Structure formats: structure tokens, C-alpha cells
Amino acid sequence: MRCLFLLLILLAACQSRVKGYPRDWYAGGSFSAIPGVGLAVGGGKVLARPDTFDWSGEAQVIWQFLDDKDLADDGEADHGEMMAVRAGFKHSTSPGAKRHFTFRYGFEYYRATGEPGIVDRPGDYYGGYLGFGFETELSEHWTMGPELAAAVLFGEGTAVVPGFFWHLVYDF
């Protein structure tokens, strides 16, 4: 009975307070490229809705399991896999519009294996990321769009790691 009660509270909390008003929770997946190729999953919650933008807290896990050797053997060493966890914030401009720009920033943990291409050595890296994107609302619940990002990372050396994402997000 407690589980049913908690489930009902969770479902009620995910619903918008006003019909037609943008929803508060979202989750989605992304195609991820640079330095390798892979996928990402994540989600977030809208924290504030001033008149000019929406501000959200969000987290994302990135796993790039393909590298250039998997796609086309160029004679170089296998770069290995990359895994990253991002936690930060997202600003979306033009709330209520079908298209809007997004800005993401926050903390990133990055783990490289093999012979990494952009970072000098395999290992654990920590730092911050900044991303700029554009999203289009496909329907009441679905949003899609690209993002270019860069992370400044410190650990087994220092590196600036670029990234490209194509997000597909579902608003609850």
C-alpha cells in the first residue's frame, strides 16, 4: 500500500500545475561524438521559470564505445572507450516558443581507457563543461536538437575535450 501511495505522489509531482504549462521533469537520450562515438542518457528538473528563460538542474552519463579504429582503421593505436558523468545546469531561452537556444554548464568526471586521442594518458579526469545548443519542440512531450560542448579537464594531465551531442528529450 505504501508503494502505491508513493507512486501516486511521484506521478502527481511530475505533472504540470497548469494545463498547457511546460512540464517540470524531463529525460532523454543522445547520440554522442568526439572524441569517440557513442550514446548518452540523462534527465533533469526545471528549477525556475522567469519570463526570459527556463533554468534546470540536470545530469547525464556519456559512454563512447566506438573510436576511429572501429570506424576506419588508419593504422594508429586503438583509442579505447570513454565514459563521462556530467552534473550541472541548463538555461533554455524563449520559454513557450517552439525553438530555443540552450546553454549547459557544470562539473564533469571523465574516464579514458586505451591510448586516448585527445587526453594524453588513460585515467580519471575532473573539470567543468560548457555547452551551447539549439532545441526544437516536436510535440507536447518531445524535444530534439544539437549541442556543441567543451570540457576543461584536469587529472593525468590537462586537456580541453570537445563534444557533439544530438539530444532527444521527453518531457513528463
Backbone as a chain_set.jsonl record, in Angstrom:
{"seq": "MRCLFLLLILLAACQSRVKGYPRDWYAGGSFSAIPGVGLAVGGGKVLARPDTFDWSGEAQVIWQFLDDKDLADDGEADHGEMMAVRAGFKHSTSPGAKRHFTFRYGFEYYRATGEPGIVDRPGDYYGGYLGFGFETELSEHWTMGPELAAAVLFGEGTAVVPGFFWHLVYDF", "coords": {"N": [[0.821, -1.194, 0.0], [1.977, 1.225, 0.784], [3.824, 1.58, -1.276], [2.152, 2.012, -3.489], [0.951, 4.428, -2.719], [3.256, 6.111, -2.66], [3.96, 5.977, -5.368], [1.743, 7.257, -6.547], [2.076, 9.842, -5.487], [4.539, 10.514, -6.67], [3.825, 10.462, -9.427], [1.939, 12.54, -9.449], [3.595, 14.671, -8.744], [5.156, 14.917, -11.0], [3.52, 16.0, -12.887], [2.389, 18.884, -14.634], [1.477, 21.998, -13.122], [-0.399, 23.685, -14.233], [-2.652, 23.387, -16.884], [-1.333, 22.955, -20.102], [0.938, 24.29, -19.449], [4.5, 24.26, -19.502], [6.196, 21.202, -18.69], [7.756, 19.89, -15.673], [9.745, 17.861, -15.232], [12.209, 16.008, -17.094], [13.632, 13.602, -19.391], [16.029, 11.817, -21.366], [17.773, 10.64, -24.334], [20.9, 10.64, -26.134], [22.796, 10.964, -29.128], [26.256, 10.756, -29.221], [29.321, 12.272, -30.004], [32.812, 12.745, -30.632], [35.359, 12.717, -28.429], [35.161, 10.059, -29.378], [32.586, 7.816, -30.556], [29.303, 7.382, -29.454], [26.719, 6.904, -26.997], [24.435, 8.728, -24.875], [22.667, 9.194, -21.809], [20.253, 10.891, -19.826], [18.766, 13.302, -17.581], [16.566, 15.756, -16.081], [15.366, 18.495, -13.999], [13.19, 21.235, -14.061], [14.023, 24.156, -12.432], [13.482, 26.862, -12.11], [11.372, 29.375, -13.594], [11.677, 32.106, -14.903], [10.539, 35.035, -16.81], [12.129, 35.208, -19.138], [13.699, 32.902, -19.54], [14.12, 29.324, -18.996], [15.362, 27.53, -16.239], [17.243, 24.778, -15.375], [18.217, 21.942, -13.383], [20.412, 19.299, -14.092], [21.577, 15.974, -15.057], [23.881, 13.761, -16.701], [24.971, 10.788, -18.294], [27.612, 9.645, -20.209], [28.726, 7.486, -22.722], [31.16, 6.495, -24.782], [31.749, 4.152, -26.979], [32.806, 3.464, -29.401], [35.634, 4.094, -31.468], [37.939, 5.846, -33.683], [39.369, 3.721, -34.83], [37.571, 1.612, -34.781], [35.754, 2.508, -36.657], [37.181, 3.185, -39.005], [40.119, 1.818, -39.96], [43.051, 3.362, -39.43], [45.668, 2.734, -39.02], [46.691, 3.671, -36.662], [47.001, 3.423, -33.028], [44.528, 1.722, -30.952], [42.124, 3.772, -29.584], [40.483, 3.344, -27.416], [37.785, 3.206, -24.931], [35.535, 5.785, -23.727], [34.131, 7.262, -20.868], [31.869, 9.375, -19.244], [30.523, 11.552, -16.726], [28.225, 14.033, -16.292], [27.149, 16.79, -14.385], [25.064, 19.445, -13.797], [23.754, 22.562, -14.92], [21.075, 23.853, -16.989], [20.148, 26.351, -19.219], [17.384, 27.498, -20.952], [16.411, 29.472, -23.59], [13.777, 31.742, -24.588], [11.143, 30.769, -23.41], [8.264, 28.766, -23.938], [8.293, 29.061, -26.671], [8.564, 27.358, -29.863], [11.124, 26.802, -30.765], [14.366, 27.094, -29.391], [17.39, 28.395, -27.892], [19.954, 26.719, -26.043], [21.959, 26.611, -23.091], [24.429, 24.932, -21.411], [26.135, 24.017, -18.433], [28.569, 22.991, -15.985], [29.866, 20.462, -13.74], [32.203, 17.894, -14.615], [33.073, 14.486, -14.713], [35.472, 12.401, -16.108], [36.528, 9.514, -17.772], [39.107, 7.896, -19.382], [40.241, 5.254, -21.505], [42.622, 2.862, -22.87], [44.593, 4.109, -25.544], [44.181, 7.182, -25.393], [42.89, 9.727, -27.586], [42.537, 12.566, -27.426], [42.953, 13.4, -24.739], [46.049, 13.069, -22.98], [46.865, 10.754, -21.545], [45.561, 7.551, -20.435], [43.04, 7.377, -17.871], [41.58, 8.983, -14.945], [39.781, 12.016, -15.024], [38.873, 15.328, -14.02], [36.734, 18.163, -14.066], [35.262, 21.062, -15.613], [32.4, 21.735, -17.732], [31.035, 23.287, -20.68], [28.331, 24.037, -22.71], [26.616, 24.684, -25.803], [23.559, 24.88, -27.442], [20.74, 24.068, -29.624], [17.307, 23.698, -29.62], [14.329, 22.076, -30.752], [10.877, 21.878, -30.371], [9.106, 19.02, -30.896], [6.649, 17.951, -30.344], [4.044, 17.985, -27.84], [5.377, 16.618, -25.817], [7.946, 15.85, -26.775], [11.272, 16.865, -27.533], [14.002, 17.955, -29.554], [17.438, 18.274, -30.595], [20.718, 19.698, -31.517], [23.938, 19.973, -29.812], [26.933, 21.65, -29.073], [29.852, 21.172, -27.216], [32.383, 21.777, -24.711], [34.906, 20.609, -22.561], [36.985, 21.399, -19.851], [39.536, 19.706, -18.474], [41.221, 18.145, -15.732], [43.725, 16.002, -14.428], [45.279, 13.201, -15.186], [46.87, 14.792, -16.561], [46.33, 17.846, -18.403], [43.548, 18.836, -20.304], [41.549, 20.002, -23.048], [38.513, 19.019, -24.018], [36.509, 18.531, -26.746], [33.009, 18.16, -27.667], [30.126, 16.667, -29.24], [26.641, 16.499, -29.376], [23.463, 15.01, -30.057], [20.439, 15.534, -28.979], [17.495, 13.857, -27.816], [14.652, 14.417, -26.185], [12.274, 13.684, -23.633], [9.529, 15.19, -22.157], [8.016, 14.926, -19.075]], "CA": [[0.0, 0.0, 0.0], [2.868, 2.386, 0.818], [4.405, 1.739, -2.613], [1.135, 2.614, -4.338], [0.83, 5.818, -2.285], [4.45, 6.819, -3.123], [3.865, 6.07, -6.809], [0.765, 8.302, -6.85], [2.703, 11.132, -5.18], [5.535, 10.75, -7.701], [3.124, 10.809, -10.664], [1.347, 13.869, -9.284], [4.675, 15.653, -8.718], [5.696, 15.059, -12.351], [2.568, 16.68, -13.741], [2.402, 20.332, -14.615], [0.466, 22.577, -12.245], [-1.398, 24.368, -15.041], [-2.781, 22.718, -18.173], [-0.655, 23.676, -21.169], [2.184, 24.864, -18.944], [5.587, 23.292, -19.701], [6.349, 20.229, -17.626], [8.913, 20.14, -14.813], [10.762, 16.813, -15.307], [12.488, 15.509, -18.433], [14.671, 12.578, -19.528], [16.239, 11.548, -22.778], [18.991, 10.02, -24.816], [21.643, 11.454, -27.095], [23.935, 10.494, -29.899], [27.418, 11.476, -28.721], [30.509, 12.129, -30.842], [34.029, 13.484, -30.321], [36.431, 12.165, -29.256], [34.72, 8.807, -29.982], [31.174, 7.813, -30.925], [28.545, 6.581, -28.502], [25.393, 7.325, -26.562], [24.327, 9.364, -23.56], [21.334, 9.252, -21.218], [20.231, 11.875, -18.752], [17.484, 13.886, -17.231], [16.662, 16.955, -15.256], [14.168, 19.107, -13.438], [13.147, 22.685, -14.164], [14.102, 24.741, -11.096], [12.886, 28.203, -12.108], [10.843, 29.81, -14.88], [11.451, 33.548, -15.095], [9.904, 35.347, -18.097], [13.022, 35.162, -20.292], [14.366, 31.618, -19.717], [13.889, 28.238, -18.038], [16.625, 27.133, -15.617], [17.081, 23.395, -14.921], [19.333, 21.137, -12.904], [20.377, 18.059, -14.853], [22.731, 15.065, -15.017], [23.988, 12.974, -17.919], [26.032, 9.789, -18.367], [28.053, 9.524, -21.601], [29.578, 6.322, -22.96], [31.601, 6.419, -26.168], [32.294, 2.802, -27.093], [33.444, 3.337, -30.712], [36.618, 5.123, -31.775], [38.243, 5.892, -35.111], [39.825, 2.406, -35.291], [36.365, 0.816, -35.023], [35.044, 3.032, -37.823], [38.075, 3.103, -40.171], [41.469, 1.538, -39.456], [44.033, 4.286, -40.008], [46.999, 2.299, -38.639], [47.02, 4.182, -35.334], [46.61, 2.564, -31.909], [43.139, 1.769, -30.508], [41.979, 4.837, -28.598], [39.758, 2.863, -26.245], [36.471, 3.761, -24.615], [35.45, 6.956, -22.864], [32.913, 7.364, -20.074], [31.833, 10.646, -18.527], [29.318, 11.905, -15.981], [28.08, 15.49, -16.183], [26.103, 17.283, -13.477], [25.105, 20.898, -13.874], [22.551, 23.355, -15.156], [20.694, 24.155, -18.37], [19.307, 27.517, -19.465], [16.684, 27.471, -22.236], [15.867, 30.791, -23.899], [12.442, 31.822, -25.216], [10.191, 29.777, -22.918], [6.976, 28.752, -24.623], [8.486, 29.048, -28.124], [8.835, 26.021, -30.423], [12.574, 26.673, -30.931], [15.096, 27.904, -28.422], [18.793, 28.107, -27.642], [20.239, 26.183, -24.709], [23.308, 26.748, -22.547], [24.652, 23.964, -20.342], [27.425, 24.172, -17.759], [28.635, 22.273, -14.728], [31.002, 19.623, -13.38], [32.305, 16.669, -15.403], [34.054, 13.422, -14.428], [35.788, 11.808, -17.411], [37.45, 8.379, -17.67], [39.601, 7.462, -20.684], [40.984, 3.993, -21.484], [43.397, 2.616, -24.084], [45.503, 5.193, -25.93], [43.226, 8.243, -25.719], [43.318, 10.613, -28.653], [42.553, 13.986, -27.071], [43.698, 13.477, -23.48], [47.364, 12.454, -23.207], [47.029, 9.446, -20.916], [44.334, 6.987, -19.873], [42.867, 7.635, -16.442], [40.443, 9.775, -14.467], [39.907, 13.461, -15.175], [37.793, 16.101, -13.409], [36.748, 19.546, -14.519], [33.988, 21.684, -15.913], [31.98, 21.726, -19.128], [30.183, 24.356, -21.16], [27.724, 23.614, -23.963], [25.691, 25.585, -26.477], [22.737, 24.075, -28.326], [19.504, 24.576, -30.204], [16.296, 22.655, -29.497], [13.038, 22.258, -31.405], [9.816, 21.055, -29.793], [8.458, 18.223, -31.93], [5.263, 17.767, -29.906], [3.856, 18.422, -26.452], [6.304, 15.93, -24.925], [9.249, 15.552, -27.36], [12.149, 17.948, -27.961], [15.193, 17.405, -30.185], [18.362, 19.262, -31.119], [22.154, 19.507, -31.363], [24.702, 20.736, -28.818], [28.391, 21.622, -29.109], [30.313, 21.349, -25.841], [33.814, 21.646, -24.434], [35.206, 20.384, -21.144], [38.356, 21.624, -19.418], [39.718, 18.593, -17.549], [42.495, 18.004, -15.036], [43.877, 14.663, -13.859], [46.533, 12.613, -15.659], [47.327, 15.87, -17.429], [45.282, 18.834, -18.612], [43.045, 18.734, -21.671], [40.278, 20.588, -23.45], [37.873, 17.95, -24.785], [35.268, 18.959, -27.396], [31.968, 17.141, -27.756], [28.937, 16.948, -30.023], [25.507, 15.69, -28.956], [22.162, 15.24, -30.671], [19.538, 15.135, -27.91], [16.071, 13.583, -27.982], [14.216, 14.562, -24.792], [10.853, 13.515, -23.346], [9.054, 15.973, -21.011], [6.95, 14.203, -18.354]], "C": [[0.867, 1.261, 0.0], [3.457, 2.662, -0.554], [3.417, 2.404, -3.561], [0.973, 4.099, -4.001], [2.022, 6.639, -2.781], [4.438, 6.989, -4.644], [2.882, 7.171, -7.221], [1.332, 9.692, -6.575], [3.718, 11.483, -6.258], [4.875, 11.156, -9.014], [2.496, 12.194, -10.585], [2.415, 14.948, -9.316], [5.244, 15.897, -10.109], [4.757, 15.822, -13.27], [2.665, 18.193, -13.566], [1.267, 20.844, -13.723], [-0.682, 23.216, -13.034], [-1.457, 23.679, -16.4], [-2.143, 23.585, -19.26], [0.668, 24.282, -20.746], [3.302, 23.843, -19.126], [5.8, 22.408, -18.468], [7.667, 20.422, -16.895], [10.038, 19.122, -14.954], [10.977, 16.395, -16.752], [13.605, 14.468, -18.383], [14.849, 12.299, -21.009], [17.543, 10.851, -23.067], [19.629, 10.905, -25.864], [22.613, 10.599, -27.877], [25.109, 11.356, -29.452], [28.624, 11.217, -29.624], [31.595, 13.085, -30.357], [34.319, 13.371, -28.823], [36.086, 10.835, -29.914], [33.282, 8.949, -30.436], [30.442, 6.917, -29.939], [27.193, 7.18, -28.209], [25.468, 7.996, -25.2], [22.876, 9.275, -23.109], [21.374, 10.259, -20.076], [18.833, 12.37, -18.491], [17.676, 15.098, -16.358], [15.312, 17.419, -14.765], [14.267, 20.615, -13.584], [13.08, 23.254, -12.757], [13.431, 26.104, -11.015], [12.439, 28.555, -13.516], [10.603, 31.317, -14.884], [10.876, 33.801, -16.488], [10.806, 35.102, -19.297], [13.722, 33.825, -20.507], [13.85, 30.605, -18.704], [15.26, 27.81, -17.526], [16.424, 25.764, -14.979], [18.369, 22.867, -14.316], [19.259, 19.811, -13.63], [21.656, 17.25, -14.68], [22.695, 14.206, -16.274], [25.158, 12.002, -17.796], [26.336, 9.56, -19.846], [28.961, 8.309, -21.714], [29.9, 6.278, -24.445], [32.379, 5.122, -26.34], [32.931, 2.537, -28.456], [34.48, 4.44, -30.877], [36.964, 5.058, -33.253], [38.729, 4.553, -35.653], [38.633, 1.484, -35.571], [35.661, 1.232, -36.311], [35.877, 2.936, -39.108], [39.494, 2.927, -39.643], [42.481, 2.422, -40.184], [45.468, 3.914, -39.63], [47.444, 2.79, -37.275], [46.531, 3.206, -34.27], [45.127, 2.741, -31.577], [43.014, 2.807, -29.398], [41.219, 4.403, -27.353], [38.431, 3.56, -26.046], [36.592, 4.986, -23.727], [34.118, 6.915, -22.145], [32.981, 8.68, -19.317], [30.499, 10.79, -17.806], [29.316, 13.419, -15.852], [26.942, 15.804, -15.219], [26.178, 18.8, -13.487], [23.747, 21.502, -14.132], [22.335, 23.586, -16.641], [19.815, 25.394, -18.367], [18.697, 27.37, -20.849], [16.073, 28.845, -22.468], [14.461, 30.653, -24.469], [11.469, 30.773, -24.715], [8.844, 29.907, -23.617], [7.105, 28.754, -26.136], [8.806, 27.63, -28.589], [10.334, 25.763, -30.572], [13.265, 27.587, -29.94], [16.554, 27.464, -28.327], [18.938, 27.562, -26.232], [21.702, 26.418, -24.368], [23.426, 25.776, -21.386], [26.028, 24.2, -19.745], [27.394, 23.403, -16.447], [29.922, 21.496, -14.563], [31.001, 18.365, -14.246], [33.403, 15.764, -14.85], [34.234, 12.663, -15.735], [36.791, 10.682, -17.206], [37.805, 7.906, -19.077], [40.386, 6.167, -20.518], [41.79, 3.878, -22.777], [44.447, 3.689, -24.308], [44.648, 6.379, -26.351], [43.788, 9.209, -26.761], [43.438, 12.068, -28.24], [43.265, 14.201, -25.736], [44.989, 12.674, -23.662], [47.496, 11.037, -22.679], [45.675, 8.887, -20.485], [44.248, 7.306, -18.387], [41.636, 8.461, -16.165], [40.756, 11.261, -14.562], [38.682, 14.122, -14.544], [37.871, 17.519, -13.937], [35.349, 20.063, -14.753], [33.678, 21.624, -17.392], [31.083, 22.912, -19.411], [29.642, 23.916, -22.511], [26.751, 24.654, -24.489], [24.896, 24.76, -27.476], [21.515, 24.803, -28.84], [18.496, 23.443, -30.159], [15.013, 23.07, -30.204], [12.031, 21.337, -30.744], [9.087, 20.354, -30.927], [6.983, 18.006, -31.634], [5.162, 18.273, -28.479], [4.894, 17.826, -25.515], [7.726, 15.8, -25.466], [9.971, 16.804, -27.844], [13.421, 17.32, -28.532], [16.117, 18.542, -30.613], [19.816, 18.98, -30.817], [22.744, 20.365, -30.233], [26.187, 20.565, -29.116], [28.877, 21.937, -27.704], [31.835, 21.269, -25.782], [33.98, 21.48, -22.93], [36.686, 20.68, -20.911], [38.594, 20.651, -18.279], [41.133, 18.542, -16.991], [42.555, 16.608, -14.436], [45.237, 14.116, -14.204], [47.231, 13.59, -16.603], [46.19, 16.864, -17.53], [44.843, 18.76, -20.066], [41.767, 19.532, -21.838], [39.655, 19.579, -24.41], [36.585, 18.481, -25.402], [34.249, 17.821, -27.399], [30.814, 17.617, -28.621], [27.85, 15.988, -29.569], [24.307, 16.021, -29.834], [21.146, 14.648, -29.706], [18.13, 14.841, -28.431], [15.509, 13.467, -26.565], [12.693, 14.388, -24.695], [10.512, 14.293, -22.079], [7.89, 15.234, -20.362], [5.808, 15.1, -17.992]], "O": [[0.555, 2.239, -0.679], [3.583, 3.816, -0.964], [3.801, 3.266, -4.351], [0.871, 4.931, -4.902], [1.833, 7.751, -3.274], [4.86, 8.027, -5.154], [3.163, 7.935, -8.145], [1.094, 10.621, -7.347], [3.761, 12.624, -6.716], [5.325, 12.106, -9.655], [2.522, 12.941, -11.563], [2.18, 16.031, -9.853], [5.765, 16.98, -10.375], [5.175, 16.251, -14.345], [2.981, 18.697, -12.488], [0.228, 20.196, -13.591], [-1.811, 23.277, -12.547], [-0.417, 23.417, -17.005], [-2.382, 24.79, -19.329], [1.44, 24.74, -21.589], [3.068, 22.652, -18.919], [5.596, 22.849, -17.337], [8.59, 21.04, -17.424], [11.202, 19.494, -14.807], [10.042, 16.421, -17.553], [14.415, 14.453, -17.456], [13.938, 12.516, -21.808], [18.312, 10.518, -22.165], [18.99, 11.802, -26.414], [23.177, 9.636, -27.359], [24.962, 12.571, -29.319], [28.91, 10.07, -29.968], [31.304, 14.111, -29.742], [33.553, 13.906, -28.023], [36.682, 10.508, -30.94], [32.806, 10.058, -30.676], [30.906, 5.821, -29.624], [26.596, 7.865, -29.04], [26.448, 7.845, -24.471], [21.963, 9.28, -23.934], [22.41, 10.45, -19.44], [17.859, 11.92, -19.094], [18.789, 15.428, -15.948], [14.272, 16.834, -15.065], [15.298, 21.209, -13.27], [12.2, 22.893, -11.975], [12.875, 26.465, -9.978], [13.026, 28.109, -14.501], [9.455, 31.76, -14.87], [10.74, 32.861, -17.271], [10.303, 34.812, -20.383], [14.299, 33.62, -21.575], [13.233, 30.961, -17.7], [16.216, 27.736, -18.298], [15.54, 25.595, -14.139], [19.466, 23.286, -14.685], [18.176, 19.245, -13.778], [22.678, 17.761, -14.222], [21.632, 13.952, -16.841], [26.209, 12.351, -17.258], [25.429, 9.313, -20.641], [29.862, 8.124, -20.896], [29.016, 6.05, -25.27], [33.524, 5.009, -25.903], [33.539, 1.484, -28.649], [34.248, 5.581, -30.48], [36.35, 4.295, -34.0], [38.521, 4.267, -36.832], [38.682, 0.669, -36.491], [35.043, 0.404, -36.98], [35.339, 2.641, -40.175], [40.011, 3.804, -38.95], [42.733, 2.258, -41.378], [46.391, 4.686, -39.888], [48.485, 2.359, -36.78], [45.758, 2.291, -34.553], [44.537, 3.778, -31.881], [43.716, 2.73, -28.39], [41.321, 5.064, -26.319], [38.003, 4.381, -26.857], [37.608, 5.2, -23.066], [33.094, 6.575, -22.738], [34.037, 9.054, -18.806], [29.486, 10.226, -18.219], [30.278, 14.015, -15.368], [25.898, 15.152, -15.243], [27.232, 19.376, -13.218], [22.726, 21.027, -13.634], [23.268, 23.527, -17.442], [18.852, 25.479, -17.606], [19.418, 27.142, -21.82], [15.303, 29.331, -21.64], [14.022, 29.548, -24.791], [11.001, 29.954, -25.506], [8.352, 31.01, -23.855], [6.127, 28.478, -26.83], [9.263, 26.8, -27.802], [10.766, 24.612, -30.51], [12.817, 28.703, -29.68], [16.901, 26.324, -28.638], [18.156, 27.891, -25.34], [22.568, 26.425, -25.243], [22.602, 25.8, -20.472], [26.973, 24.541, -20.456], [26.33, 23.188, -15.867], [30.943, 21.824, -15.168], [29.942, 17.83, -14.576], [34.512, 16.212, -14.559], [33.253, 12.321, -16.396], [37.804, 10.876, -16.534], [36.926, 7.56, -19.867], [41.102, 5.986, -19.533], [41.65, 4.708, -23.675], [45.111, 4.126, -23.367], [44.41, 6.57, -27.543], [44.99, 9.47, -26.81], [44.37, 12.746, -28.673], [44.097, 15.101, -25.623], [45.012, 11.703, -24.419], [48.164, 10.205, -23.294], [44.747, 9.646, -20.203], [45.271, 7.484, -17.725], [40.765, 8.625, -17.019], [41.853, 11.703, -14.223], [37.592, 13.55, -14.534], [38.958, 18.02, -14.225], [34.378, 19.574, -14.175], [34.581, 21.478, -18.217], [30.456, 23.47, -18.511], [30.405, 23.469, -23.368], [26.144, 25.405, -23.726], [25.477, 24.02, -28.271], [21.282, 25.974, -28.541], [18.792, 22.337, -30.611], [14.659, 24.249, -30.25], [12.294, 20.146, -30.573], [8.522, 21.0, -31.81], [6.165, 17.891, -32.547], [6.083, 18.912, -27.969], [5.259, 18.454, -24.521], [8.651, 15.65, -24.668], [9.38, 17.681, -28.473], [13.869, 16.278, -28.055], [15.658, 19.633, -30.951], [20.134, 18.139, -29.976], [22.138, 21.333, -29.774], [26.645, 19.453, -29.381], [28.376, 22.863, -27.065], [32.481, 20.756, -26.695], [33.291, 22.12, -22.135], [37.538, 20.254, -21.691], [37.945, 20.741, -17.237], [42.106, 18.851, -17.678], [41.537, 16.087, -13.981], [46.24, 14.504, -13.605], [48.11, 13.189, -17.365], [45.192, 16.741, -16.821], [45.677, 18.636, -20.963], [41.002, 19.714, -20.891], [40.199, 19.315, -25.482], [35.66, 18.845, -24.676], [34.594, 16.664, -27.161], [30.554, 18.816, -28.724], [28.105, 14.796, -29.396], [24.148, 17.152, -30.294], [20.999, 13.429, -29.615], [17.645, 15.488, -29.359], [15.844, 12.536, -25.832], [11.936, 14.867, -25.539], [11.134, 14.081, -21.039], [6.89, 14.947, -21.021], [4.837, 14.649, -17.386]]}, "num_chains": 1, "name": "protein.A"}
